[in-house]
Coordinates of N, CA and C in Angstrom, one line a residue:
M1 N 130.5 77.2 119.9 CA 130.3 78.2 118.9 C 130.4 79.6 119.6
S2 N 131.1 80.5 119.0 CA 131.3 81.8 119.6 C 130.3 82.8 119.1
N3 N 129.9 83.7 120.1 CA 129.1 84.8 119.7 C 130.0 86.0 119.5
G4 N 131.2 85.8 119.2 CA 132.2 86.8 119.0 C 131.9 87.8 118.0
P5 N 132.6 88.9 117.9 CA 132.4 90.0 117.0 C 132.9 89.7 115.6
S6 N 132.2 90.3 114.6 CA 132.8 90.2 113.3 C 133.9 91.2 113.2
E7 N 134.8 91.0 112.2 CA 135.9 91.9 112.0 C 135.5 93.3 111.7
A8 N 134.3 93.4 111.1 CA 133.8 94.8 110.7 C 133.3 95.6 111.9
Q9 N 133.0 95.0 113.0 CA 132.4 95.7 114.1 C 133.5 96.4 115.0
T10 N 133.1 97.6 115.4 CA 133.9 98.3 116.3 C 133.7 97.8 117.7
P11 N 134.6 98.0 118.7 CA 134.4 97.6 120.1 C 133.1 98.1 120.6
H12 N 132.7 99.4 120.3 CA 131.5 100.0 120.7 C 130.3 99.2 120.2
E13 N 130.3 98.9 118.9 CA 129.2 98.1 118.3 C 129.1 96.7 118.9
V14 N 130.2 96.1 119.2 CA 130.2 94.8 119.8 C 129.5 94.8 121.2
L15 N 129.9 95.8 122.0 CA 129.3 96.0 123.3 C 127.8 96.2 123.3
F16 N 127.3 97.1 122.4 CA 125.9 97.3 122.2 C 125.2 96.1 121.7
A17 N 125.8 95.4 120.8 CA 125.1 94.2 120.3 C 125.0 93.1 121.4
Y18 N 126.0 93.0 122.2 CA 126.0 92.1 123.3 C 124.9 92.5 124.3
A19 N 124.7 93.8 124.6 CA 123.7 94.3 125.5 C 122.3 93.9 125.0
E20 N 122.1 94.1 123.7 CA 120.8 93.7 123.1 C 120.6 92.2 123.2
H21 N 121.7 91.4 123.1 CA 121.6 89.9 123.2 C 121.2 89.6 124.7
V22 N 121.8 90.2 125.7 CA 121.4 90.0 127.1 C 120.0 90.3 127.3
Y23 N 119.5 91.4 126.8 CA 118.1 91.8 126.9 C 117.2 90.8 126.3
D24 N 117.5 90.3 125.1 CA 116.7 89.3 124.4 C 116.6 88.0 125.2
V25 N 117.8 87.6 125.7 CA 117.8 86.3 126.5 C 117.0 86.4 127.8
L26 N 117.2 87.5 128.5 CA 116.5 87.7 129.8 C 115.0 87.8 129.5
G27 N 114.6 88.6 128.6 CA 113.2 88.8 128.3 C 112.3 89.5 129.3
F28 N 112.9 89.9 130.5 CA 112.1 90.6 131.5 C 112.8 91.7 132.2
A29 N 114.0 92.0 131.7 CA 114.8 93.1 132.3 C 114.3 94.4 131.8
D30 N 114.6 95.5 132.6 CA 114.5 96.8 132.0 C 115.4 96.9 130.8
P31 N 115.2 97.9 129.9 CA 116.2 97.9 128.8 C 117.6 97.9 129.3
V32 N 118.4 97.0 128.7 CA 119.8 96.9 129.1 C 120.6 98.0 128.6
A33 N 121.4 98.6 129.5 CA 122.2 99.8 129.2 C 123.7 99.5 129.0
V34 N 124.4 100.4 128.4 CA 125.8 100.3 128.3 C 126.3 101.6 128.9
R35 N 127.0 101.5 130.0 CA 127.6 102.7 130.7 C 129.0 102.4 131.1
H36 N 129.9 103.3 130.8 CA 131.3 103.2 131.1 C 131.9 101.9 130.5
R37 N 131.5 101.6 129.3 CA 132.0 100.4 128.6 C 131.6 99.1 129.3
T38 N 130.5 99.1 130.0 CA 130.0 97.9 130.8 C 128.5 97.7 130.5
V39 N 128.1 96.5 130.3 CA 126.7 96.1 130.1 C 126.1 96.1 131.5
K40 N 124.9 96.8 131.6 CA 124.2 96.8 132.9 C 122.8 96.5 132.7
A41 N 122.3 95.4 133.4 CA 120.9 95.0 133.3 C 120.3 95.2 134.7
H42 N 119.2 95.9 134.7 CA 118.4 96.1 135.9 C 117.2 95.2 135.9
V43 N 117.0 94.5 137.0 CA 115.8 93.6 137.0 C 115.0 93.8 138.3
K44 N 113.8 93.5 138.4 CA 113.0 93.6 139.6 C 113.5 92.6 140.6
A45 N 113.4 93.0 141.9 CA 113.9 92.1 143.0 C 113.3 90.7 143.0
D46 N 112.0 90.6 142.6 CA 111.4 89.3 142.7 C 111.9 88.4 141.5
R47 N 112.7 88.9 140.6 CA 113.2 88.1 139.5 C 114.7 88.1 139.5
W48 N 115.3 88.5 140.6 CA 116.8 88.6 140.8 C 117.5 87.3 140.6
V49 N 117.1 86.2 141.3 CA 117.7 84.9 141.2 C 117.4 84.3 139.8
E50 N 116.2 84.5 139.3 CA 115.9 84.0 138.0 C 116.8 84.6 136.9
A51 N 117.0 85.9 137.0 CA 117.8 86.6 136.0 C 119.3 86.1 136.1
L52 N 119.8 86.0 137.3 CA 121.2 85.5 137.4 C 121.3 84.0 137.0
R53 N 120.3 83.2 137.2 CA 120.3 81.8 136.8 C 120.3 81.8 135.2
K54 N 119.5 82.6 134.6 CA 119.5 82.7 133.1 C 120.9 83.2 132.6
A55 N 121.5 84.2 133.3 CA 122.8 84.7 133.0 C 123.8 83.5 132.9
R56 N 123.8 82.7 134.0 CA 124.7 81.6 134.1 C 124.4 80.5 133.0
N57 N 123.1 80.1 132.9 CA 122.8 79.0 132.1 C 122.6 79.3 130.6
D58 N 122.0 80.4 130.3 CA 121.7 80.8 128.9 C 122.7 81.7 128.3
L59 N 123.4 82.5 129.1 CA 124.4 83.5 128.5 C 125.8 83.0 128.8
G60 N 126.0 82.0 129.5 CA 127.4 81.5 129.8 C 128.2 82.3 130.7
L61 N 127.5 83.2 131.5 CA 128.2 84.0 132.5 C 128.4 83.2 133.8
V62 N 129.4 82.3 133.7 CA 129.6 81.4 134.8 C 130.5 81.9 135.9
F63 N 131.2 83.0 135.7 CA 132.2 83.5 136.7 C 131.5 84.6 137.5
F64 N 131.4 84.3 138.8 CA 130.8 85.3 139.7 C 132.0 86.2 140.2
S65 N 131.9 87.5 139.9 CA 133.0 88.4 140.3 C 132.8 89.0 141.7
W66 N 131.7 89.7 141.9 CA 131.4 90.3 143.2 C 129.9 90.8 143.3
L67 N 129.5 91.1 144.6 CA 128.2 91.6 144.9 C 128.4 92.6 146.0
S68 N 127.7 93.7 145.9 CA 127.7 94.7 146.9 C 126.4 95.5 146.8
A69 N 126.3 96.6 147.6 CA 125.1 97.4 147.6 C 125.5 98.9 147.7
I70 N 124.5 99.7 147.3 CA 124.6 101.2 147.4 C 123.4 101.6 148.2
D71 N 123.7 102.5 149.2 CA 122.6 103.1 150.0 C 122.3 104.4 149.4
W72 N 121.2 104.5 148.6 CA 120.7 105.7 148.1 C 119.8 106.4 149.1
S73 N 120.3 107.5 149.6 CA 119.6 108.1 150.7 C 119.7 109.6 150.6
N74 N 118.7 110.3 151.1 CA 118.7 111.7 151.3 C 119.3 112.2 152.6
E75 N 119.3 111.2 153.6 CA 119.8 111.5 154.9 C 121.3 111.1 154.9
V76 N 122.2 112.0 155.1 CA 123.6 111.8 155.1 C 124.2 112.3 156.4
Q77 N 124.9 111.4 157.1 CA 125.5 111.7 158.4 C 126.8 112.4 158.1
V78 N 127.6 112.0 157.1 CA 128.9 112.5 156.8 C 129.0 112.9 155.3
G79 N 129.7 114.0 155.1 CA 129.9 114.4 153.7 C 128.8 115.3 153.2
D80 N 128.8 115.4 151.9 CA 127.8 116.3 151.2 C 126.5 115.6 151.0
A81 N 125.4 116.4 151.1 CA 124.1 115.9 150.8 C 124.0 115.7 149.3
P82 N 123.0 114.9 148.8 CA 122.8 114.7 147.4 C 122.5 116.0 146.7
A83 N 122.8 116.1 145.5 CA 122.6 117.3 144.7 C 121.1 117.5 144.5
G84 N 120.3 116.5 144.4 CA 118.9 116.5 144.3 C 118.2 115.4 145.0
H85 N 116.9 115.4 145.0 CA 116.2 114.3 145.8 C 116.4 113.0 145.1
V86 N 116.7 112.0 145.9 CA 116.9 110.6 145.4 C 115.8 109.7 145.9
V87 N 115.4 108.7 145.2 CA 114.5 107.7 145.6 C 115.3 106.8 146.6
E88 N 114.9 106.8 147.9 CA 115.6 106.1 148.9 C 115.4 104.6 148.7
R89 N 116.5 103.8 148.7 CA 116.5 102.4 148.4 C 117.9 101.9 148.6
F90 N 118.0 100.6 148.6 CA 119.3 99.9 148.5 C 119.4 99.4 147.1
E91 N 120.4 99.7 146.4 CA 120.7 99.1 145.1 C 121.7 98.0 145.3
I92 N 121.3 96.8 144.9 CA 122.2 95.6 144.9 C 122.8 95.4 143.6
L93 N 124.1 95.2 143.5 CA 124.8 95.0 142.3 C 125.6 93.7 142.3
A94 N 125.6 93.0 141.2 CA 126.4 91.8 141.1 C 127.0 91.7 139.7
I95 N 128.3 91.4 139.6 CA 129.0 91.3 138.3 C 129.3 89.9 138.1
V96 N 128.9 89.4 136.9 CA 129.2 88.1 136.4 C 129.8 88.1 135.0
A97 N 130.5 87.1 134.7 CA 131.2 87.2 133.4 C 131.3 85.8 132.7
D98 N 131.5 85.9 131.4 CA 132.0 84.8 130.6 C 133.4 85.1 130.2
I99 N 134.4 84.6 131.0 CA 135.7 85.1 130.8 C 136.4 84.5 129.6
T100 N 135.8 83.5 129.0 CA 136.3 82.9 127.8 C 136.0 83.9 126.6
E101 N 134.8 84.4 126.6 CA 134.5 85.4 125.5 C 134.7 86.8 125.9
G102 N 135.0 87.1 127.2 CA 135.3 88.4 127.6 C 134.1 89.3 127.9
H103 N 132.9 88.7 128.1 CA 131.7 89.4 128.4 C 131.5 89.5 129.9
W104 N 131.3 90.8 130.4 CA 131.0 91.1 131.8 C 129.7 91.8 131.8
V105 N 128.8 91.4 132.8 CA 127.5 92.1 132.9 C 127.3 92.5 134.4
T106 N 126.9 93.7 134.6 CA 126.5 94.1 136.0 C 125.0 94.0 136.1
F107 N 124.5 93.2 137.0 CA 123.1 93.1 137.3 C 122.8 93.9 138.5
T108 N 121.7 94.7 138.4 CA 121.3 95.5 139.6 C 119.8 95.3 139.9
T109 N 119.5 95.5 141.1 CA 118.1 95.5 141.5 C 118.0 96.4 142.7
D110 N 116.7 96.8 143.1 CA 116.5 97.7 144.2 C 115.6 97.0 145.2
V111 N 116.0 97.2 146.5 CA 115.2 96.7 147.6 C 114.8 97.9 148.5
S112 N 113.7 97.7 149.2 CA 113.2 98.7 150.1 C 114.2 99.0 151.3
K113 N 114.3 100.2 151.8 CA 115.1 100.5 153.0 C 114.3 100.1 154.2
D114 N 113.0 100.1 154.1 CA 112.2 99.7 155.3 C 112.3 98.3 155.7
D115 N 112.4 97.4 154.7 CA 112.5 95.9 154.9 C 113.4 95.4 153.9
P116 N 114.7 95.6 154.0 CA 115.6 95.2 153.0 C 115.9 93.7 153.0
H117 N 115.3 93.0 152.0 CA 115.6 91.6 151.8 C 115.4 91.2 150.4
I118 N 116.1 90.1 150.0 CA 116.1 89.6 148.7 C 116.5 88.1 148.7
E119 N 116.1 87.3 147.8 CA 116.5 85.9 147.7 C 118.0 85.8 147.5
S120 N 118.7 84.9 148.1 CA 120.1 84.6 148.0 C 120.5 84.1 146.6
L121 N 121.7 84.4 146.2 CA 122.2 83.9 144.9 C 123.1 82.7 145.1
V122 N 123.3 82.3 146.3 CA 124.2 81.2 146.6 C 123.9 79.9 145.9
S123 N 122.6 79.7 145.7 CA 122.2 78.4 144.9 C 122.6 78.5 143.5
V124 N 122.8 79.7 143.0 CA 123.2 79.9 141.6 C 124.7 80.1 141.4
Y125 N 125.3 80.9 142.3 CA 126.7 81.2 142.3 C 127.2 81.0 143.7
R126 N 127.9 79.9 144.0 CA 128.4 79.7 145.3 C 129.3 80.8 145.8
G127 N 130.0 81.4 144.9 CA 130.9 82.5 145.3 C 130.2 83.7 145.9
A128 N 128.9 83.8 145.8 CA 128.1 84.9 146.3 C 128.0 84.8 147.9
N129 N 128.4 83.7 148.4 CA 128.3 83.5 149.9 C 128.9 84.6 150.7
W130 N 130.1 84.8 150.6 CA 130.8 85.8 151.4 C 130.3 87.2 151.1
H131 N 130.1 87.5 149.8 CA 129.6 88.8 149.4 C 128.3 89.2 150.0
E132 N 127.4 88.2 150.0 CA 126.1 88.4 150.6 C 126.2 88.6 152.2
R133 N 127.1 87.9 152.8 CA 127.3 88.0 154.2 C 127.8 89.4 154.5
E134 N 128.7 89.9 153.7 CA 129.3 91.3 153.9 C 128.2 92.3 153.7
A135 N 127.3 92.2 152.7 CA 126.2 93.1 152.4 C 125.2 93.1 153.6
F136 N 125.0 91.9 154.1 CA 124.1 91.7 155.3 C 124.7 92.5 156.5
E137 N 125.9 92.3 156.7 CA 126.6 92.9 157.9 C 126.7 94.4 157.7
M138 N 127.1 94.9 156.6 CA 127.4 96.3 156.4 C 126.2 97.1 156.1
F139 N 125.2 96.6 155.4 CA 124.0 97.3 155.0 C 122.7 96.9 155.7
G140 N 122.7 95.7 156.3 CA 121.5 95.1 156.9 C 120.6 94.5 155.9
I141 N 121.0 94.1 154.8 CA 120.2 93.5 153.8 C 120.1 92.0 154.1
E142 N 118.9 91.4 154.2 CA 118.7 90.0 154.5 C 118.7 89.2 153.2
F143 N 119.5 88.2 153.0 CA 119.5 87.4 151.9 C 118.8 86.1 152.2
I144 N 117.5 86.0 151.8 CA 116.7 84.8 152.2 C 117.2 83.6 151.5
G145 N 117.3 82.5 152.3 CA 117.8 81.2 151.8 C 119.3 81.1 151.9
H146 N 120.0 82.1 152.4 CA 121.5 82.0 152.5 C 121.8 80.9 153.5
P147 N 122.8 80.1 153.2 CA 123.1 78.9 154.1 C 123.7 79.3 155.5
N148 N 124.3 80.5 155.6 CA 125.1 80.8 156.8 C 125.2 82.4 156.9
L149 N 124.0 83.0 157.1 CA 124.0 84.5 157.1 C 124.4 85.0 158.5
R150 N 125.6 85.2 158.7 CA 126.1 85.7 160.0 C 127.3 86.6 159.8
K151 N 127.7 87.4 160.8 CA 128.7 88.4 160.7 C 130.1 87.7 160.3
I152 N 130.9 88.5 159.6 CA 132.2 88.0 159.3 C 133.3 89.0 159.7
Y153 N 132.9 90.3 159.9 CA 133.9 91.3 160.3 C 133.7 91.9 161.7
L154 N 132.5 92.3 162.0 CA 132.3 93.1 163.2 C 132.1 92.1 164.4
P155 N 132.5 92.6 165.6 CA 132.4 91.8 166.8 C 131.0 91.6 167.2
E156 N 130.7 90.5 167.9 CA 129.4 90.2 168.4 C 129.0 91.4 169.3
G157 N 127.8 91.7 169.3 CA 127.3 92.8 170.1 C 127.4 94.2 169.4
F158 N 128.0 94.2 168.2 CA 128.1 95.5 167.5 C 126.8 95.9 167.0
E159 N 126.3 97.1 167.2 CA 125.0 97.5 166.7 C 125.1 98.4 165.5
G160 N 124.2 98.2 164.6 CA 124.1 99.0 163.4 C 124.8 98.4 162.2
N161 N 124.7 99.1 161.1 CA 125.3 98.7 159.8 C 126.1 99.8 159.3
P162 N 127.5 99.7 159.4 CA 128.3 100.8 159.1 C 128.4 101.4 157.7
M163 N 127.9 100.7 156.7 CA 127.9 101.3 155.4 C 126.6 102.0 155.0
R164 N 125.6 102.0 155.9 CA 124.4 102.8 155.7 C 124.8 104.3 155.9
K165 N 124.3 105.1 155.1 CA 124.6 106.5 155.1 C 124.1 107.2 156.4
S166 N 123.1 106.5 157.1 CA 122.5 107.1 158.3 C 123.4 106.7 159.5
F167 N 124.4 105.8 159.3 CA 125.2 105.3 160.4 C 126.1 106.4 160.9
P168 N 126.0 106.8 162.2 CA 126.9 107.9 162.7 C 128.3 107.4 162.9
L169 N 129.2 108.2 162.3 CA 130.7 107.9 162.5 C 131.1 108.8 163.7
L170 N 131.4 108.1 164.8 CA 131.8 108.9 166.0 C 133.0 109.8 165.7
S171 N 134.0 109.3 165.0 CA 135.2 110.1 164.7 C 134.8 111.4 164.0
R172 N 133.8 111.3 163.2 CA 133.4 112.5 162.4 C 132.5 113.4 163.2
E173 N 131.9 112.9 164.2 CA 131.0 113.7 165.1 C 131.9 114.5 166.0
L174 N 133.1 113.9 166.4 CA 134.0 114.6 167.3 C 134.9 115.6 166.6
R175 N 135.2 115.3 165.3 CA 136.2 116.1 164.5 C 135.7 116.2 163.1
P176 N 135.6 117.4 162.6 CA 135.1 117.6 161.2 C 136.0 117.0 160.2
W177 N 135.4 116.8 159.0 CA 136.1 116.3 157.9 C 137.3 117.2 157.5
P178 N 138.4 116.7 157.1 CA 139.5 117.6 156.7 C 139.0 118.5 155.5
G179 N 139.3 119.8 155.6 CA 138.9 120.7 154.6 C 137.6 121.5 155.0
S180 N 136.8 120.9 155.9 CA 135.6 121.6 156.3 C 135.9 122.2 157.7
V181 N 136.6 123.3 157.7 CA 137.1 123.8 159.0 C 136.3 125.1 159.3
D182 N 135.9 125.2 160.6 CA 135.3 126.4 161.1 C 136.4 127.3 161.4
V183 N 136.6 128.3 160.6 CA 137.7 129.3 160.8 C 137.3 130.3 161.9
E184 N 138.2 130.4 162.9 CA 137.9 131.4 163.9 C 138.4 132.7 163.4
P185 N 137.7 133.8 163.9 CA 138.1 135.1 163.4 C 139.5 135.5 164.0
M186 N 140.2 136.2 163.3 CA 141.5 136.7 163.7 C 141.4 137.6 164.9
P187 N 142.3 137.6 165.8 CA 142.2 138.5 167.0 C 142.5 139.9 166.5
E188 N 141.8 140.8 167.1 CA 142.1 142.3 166.8 C 143.5 142.6 167.1
A189 N 144.1 143.4 166.2 CA 145.5 143.8 166.4 C 145.5 144.9 167.5
T190 N 146.4 144.9 168.4 CA 146.5 145.9 169.4 C 147.5 146.9 169.0
S191 N 147.2 148.2 169.2 CA 148.2 149.2 168.8 C 148.9 149.7 170.0

């Protein structure tokens, strides 16, 4: 049986109705939002796996698309500082879908920067394996219960997590970003 839209509903109405359905099924998420034509559900870190298991089992979101993280930081080694103060944290995002019905949902949660860890999704979505390994390597987030949490890109002995905003980029320490040039004064004209 399809939860598809009625002919009278606009695409906007369908999306918001589906967002309400996701919220009702989860029962413990923050209010589910629709941003940029995407349903987004934020859950607490201790309910991360439970939420994604419900998404798969109760909402039919059986396709795992991707997982990554965002480093929300006030400390920036490269580029512009944030416009205002941000709550420092890692935001973990995972996109899952019911490709038969065309429903896609972005799940998000926050973990502490001091001790970044969360339960692994591999028991729910096997496709999360490499994505979690990448987030572990690039951001330093530990995925508890992951079957093989080891580096996949960086050489052994590499120190640090290159996607953290606090990670110093040597090339940018030696040479400024294009466009941010220290202009030297013009020499005085000799007469």
